Coordinates of C-alpha atoms in Angstrom, one line a residue:
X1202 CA 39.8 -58.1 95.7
X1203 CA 38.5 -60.2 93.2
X1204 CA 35.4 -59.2 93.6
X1205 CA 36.8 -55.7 92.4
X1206 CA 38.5 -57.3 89.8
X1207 CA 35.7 -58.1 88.3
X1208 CA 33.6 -55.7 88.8
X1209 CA 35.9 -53.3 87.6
X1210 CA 36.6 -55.6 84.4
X1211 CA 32.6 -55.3 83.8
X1212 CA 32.9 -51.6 84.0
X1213 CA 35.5 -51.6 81.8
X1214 CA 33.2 -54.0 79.4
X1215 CA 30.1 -51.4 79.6
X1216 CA 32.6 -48.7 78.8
X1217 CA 34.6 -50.3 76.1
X1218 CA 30.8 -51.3 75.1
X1219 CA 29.3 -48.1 75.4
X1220 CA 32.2 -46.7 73.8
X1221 CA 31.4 -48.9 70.6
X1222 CA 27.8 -48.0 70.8
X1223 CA 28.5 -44.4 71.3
X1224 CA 31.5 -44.7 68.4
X1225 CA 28.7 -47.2 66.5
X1226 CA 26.4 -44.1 66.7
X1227 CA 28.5 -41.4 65.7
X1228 CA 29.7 -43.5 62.9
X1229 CA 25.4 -44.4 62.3
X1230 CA 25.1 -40.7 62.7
X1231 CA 28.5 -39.8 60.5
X1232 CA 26.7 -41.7 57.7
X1233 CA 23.3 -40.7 58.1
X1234 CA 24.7 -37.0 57.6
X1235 CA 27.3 -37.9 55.0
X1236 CA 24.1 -40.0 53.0
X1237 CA 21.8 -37.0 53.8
X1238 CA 24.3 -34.4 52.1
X1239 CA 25.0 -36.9 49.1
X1240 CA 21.4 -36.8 48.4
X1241 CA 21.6 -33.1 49.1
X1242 CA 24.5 -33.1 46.6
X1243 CA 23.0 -34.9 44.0
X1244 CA 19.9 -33.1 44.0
X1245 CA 21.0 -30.1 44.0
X1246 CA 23.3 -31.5 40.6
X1247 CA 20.3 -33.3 39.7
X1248 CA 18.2 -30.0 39.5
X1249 CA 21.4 -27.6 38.6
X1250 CA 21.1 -30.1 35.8
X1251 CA 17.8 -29.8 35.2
X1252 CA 18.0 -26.0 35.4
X1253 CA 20.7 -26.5 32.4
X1254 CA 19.2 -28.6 30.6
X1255 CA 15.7 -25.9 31.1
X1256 CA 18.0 -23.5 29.6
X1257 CA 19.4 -25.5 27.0
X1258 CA 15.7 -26.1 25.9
X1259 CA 15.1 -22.4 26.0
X1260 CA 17.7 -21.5 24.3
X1261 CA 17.0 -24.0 21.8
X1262 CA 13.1 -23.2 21.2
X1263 CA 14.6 -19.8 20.6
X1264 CA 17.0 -20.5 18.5
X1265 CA 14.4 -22.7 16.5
X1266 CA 12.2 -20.0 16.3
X1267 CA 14.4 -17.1 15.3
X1268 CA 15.8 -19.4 13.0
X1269 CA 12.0 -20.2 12.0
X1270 CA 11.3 -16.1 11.6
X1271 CA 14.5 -16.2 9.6
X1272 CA 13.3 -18.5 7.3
X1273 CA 10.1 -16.9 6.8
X1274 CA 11.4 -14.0 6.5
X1275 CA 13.3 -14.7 3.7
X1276 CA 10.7 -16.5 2.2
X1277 CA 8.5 -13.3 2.2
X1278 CA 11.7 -11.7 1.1
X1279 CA 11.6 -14.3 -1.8
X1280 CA 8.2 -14.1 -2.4
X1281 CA 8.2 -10.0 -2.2
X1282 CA 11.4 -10.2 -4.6
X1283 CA 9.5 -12.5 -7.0
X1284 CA 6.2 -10.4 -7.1
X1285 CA 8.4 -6.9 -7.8
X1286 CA 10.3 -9.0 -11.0
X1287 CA 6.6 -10.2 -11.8
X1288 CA 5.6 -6.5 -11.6
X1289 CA 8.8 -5.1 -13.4
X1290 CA 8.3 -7.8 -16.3
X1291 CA 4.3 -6.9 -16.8
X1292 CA 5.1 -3.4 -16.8
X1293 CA 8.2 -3.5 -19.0
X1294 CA 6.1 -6.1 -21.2
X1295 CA 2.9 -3.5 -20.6
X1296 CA 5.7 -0.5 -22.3
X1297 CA 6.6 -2.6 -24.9
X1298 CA 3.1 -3.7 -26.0
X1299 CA 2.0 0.2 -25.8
X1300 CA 5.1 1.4 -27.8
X1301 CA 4.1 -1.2 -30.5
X1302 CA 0.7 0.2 -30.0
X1303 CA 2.0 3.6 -30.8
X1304 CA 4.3 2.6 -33.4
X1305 CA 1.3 0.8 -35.3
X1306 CA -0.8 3.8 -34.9
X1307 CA 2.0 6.0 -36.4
X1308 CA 2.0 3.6 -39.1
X1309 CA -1.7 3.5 -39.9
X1310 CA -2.0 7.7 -39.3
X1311 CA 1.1 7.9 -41.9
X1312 CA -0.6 4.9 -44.1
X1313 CA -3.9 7.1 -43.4
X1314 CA -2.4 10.3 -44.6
X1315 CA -0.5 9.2 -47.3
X1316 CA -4.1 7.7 -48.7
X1317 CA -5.5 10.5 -48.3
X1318 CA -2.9 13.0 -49.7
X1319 CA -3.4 10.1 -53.0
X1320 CA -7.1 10.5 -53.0
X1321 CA -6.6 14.1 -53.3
X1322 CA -4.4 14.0 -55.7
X1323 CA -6.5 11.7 -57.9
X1324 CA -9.7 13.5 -56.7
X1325 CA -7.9 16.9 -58.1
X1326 CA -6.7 15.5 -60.9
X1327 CA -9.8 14.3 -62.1
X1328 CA -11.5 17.3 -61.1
X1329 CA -8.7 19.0 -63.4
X1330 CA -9.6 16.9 -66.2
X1331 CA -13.3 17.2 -66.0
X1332 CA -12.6 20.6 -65.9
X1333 CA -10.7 20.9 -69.0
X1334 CA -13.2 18.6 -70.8
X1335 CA -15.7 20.9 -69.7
X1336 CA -13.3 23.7 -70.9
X1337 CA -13.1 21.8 -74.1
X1338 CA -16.6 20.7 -74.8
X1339 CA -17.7 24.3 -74.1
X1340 CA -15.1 26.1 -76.6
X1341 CA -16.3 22.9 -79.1
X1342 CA -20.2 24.0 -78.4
X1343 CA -19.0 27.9 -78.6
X1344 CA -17.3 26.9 -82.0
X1345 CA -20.0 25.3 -83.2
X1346 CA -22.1 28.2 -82.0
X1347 CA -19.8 30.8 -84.2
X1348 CA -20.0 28.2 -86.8
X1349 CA -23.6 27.7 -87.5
X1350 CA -23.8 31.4 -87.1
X1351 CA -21.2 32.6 -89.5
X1352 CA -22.8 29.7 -91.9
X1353 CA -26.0 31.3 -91.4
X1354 CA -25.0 34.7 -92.5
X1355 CA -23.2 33.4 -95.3
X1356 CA -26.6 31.4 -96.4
X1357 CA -28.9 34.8 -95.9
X1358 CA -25.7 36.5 -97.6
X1359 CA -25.8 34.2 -100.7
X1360 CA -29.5 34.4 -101.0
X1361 CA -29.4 38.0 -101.0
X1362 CA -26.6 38.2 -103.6
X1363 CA -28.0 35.1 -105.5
X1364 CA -31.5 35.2 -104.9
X1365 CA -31.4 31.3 -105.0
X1366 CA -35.2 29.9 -105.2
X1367 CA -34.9 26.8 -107.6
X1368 CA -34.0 23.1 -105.9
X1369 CA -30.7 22.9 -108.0
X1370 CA -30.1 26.5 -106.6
X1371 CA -30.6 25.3 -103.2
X1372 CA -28.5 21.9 -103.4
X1373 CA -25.8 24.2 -104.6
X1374 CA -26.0 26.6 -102.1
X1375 CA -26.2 23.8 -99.6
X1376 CA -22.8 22.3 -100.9
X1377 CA -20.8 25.7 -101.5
X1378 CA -22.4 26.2 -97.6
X1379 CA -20.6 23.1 -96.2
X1380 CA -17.4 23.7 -98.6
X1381 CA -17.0 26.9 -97.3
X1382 CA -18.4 26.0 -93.7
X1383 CA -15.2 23.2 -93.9
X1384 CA -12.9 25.7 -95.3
X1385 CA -13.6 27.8 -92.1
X1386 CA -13.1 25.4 -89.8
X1387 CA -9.5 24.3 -91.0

């Protein structure tokens, strides 16, 4: 009997120890798993973080280069903006500089015909006074024409009337000649 006593006190031993290896085990086991998912866990939180923070990059390299494009494209805008004022300024300065071009031509043209409407003017009139002096000189010379020939019929007259031969007779007929001759003429 004691012999059964004890052996079923060792069998009660080997179960209560098999029963603490067996609950050791599930426990080893229970933590292996629990260890095993936590790793699990956290690398599936260690790559969903990644994956974010993959985004987040993405999203900012995009948002760095739209902004980049932005800014380029308002520089262009700028530049194109500058360039058309540029333009608008030469050309408006460009007008201005061929409107004083055209006002100074009007000026010279009107300067131009205004000299030449004088020198006309002073060409005709001297023309007009050459003219009458030519006039002048010509009724003078046509005068002097009548003159000398009235004087000479008077002089053939007078000899013929006075037969004047003698010196005295001449110097007398040369005087009454130029008396009468000035007579004539007054």
């Amino acid at each position: 009997e004691e012999t059964e006593r004890l052996k079923s006190s060792l069998e009660d031993r080997e179960k209560r120890a098999e029963q603490i290896v067996e609950k050791n085990d599930r426990e080893r086991q229970r933590s292996l798993e629990t260890a095993h998912y936590e790793r699990e866990r956290r690398l599936r939180e260690t790559q969903h973080r990644r994956r974010e923070l993959d985004s987040m990059l993405e999203n900012y390299r995009k948002d760095l280069q739209e902004a980049r494009e932005i800014t380029q494209q308002k520089a262009r805008e700028r530049a194109f903006l500058r360039l058309n004022e540029e333009l608008q300024r030469k050309v408006h300065e460009r007008r201005q500089k061929e409107q004083h071009i055209k006002e100074n031509a009007k000026q010279i043209h009107e300067r131009q015909e205004e000299w030449r409407r004088t020198a006309e003017t002073i060409q005709k009139q001297k023309e007009e006074h050459v003219q009458k002096l030519l006039e002048e000189r010509e009724l003078k010379i046509q005068e002097s024409r009548n003159l000398a020939l009235a004087a000479n019929r008077l002089r053939e007259e007078m000899l013929r009337v006075y037969n004047l031969d003698s010196f005295d007779k001449k110097a007398q007929r040369v005087a009454l000649i130029n008396e009468l001759g000035l007579e004539n003429t007054s």
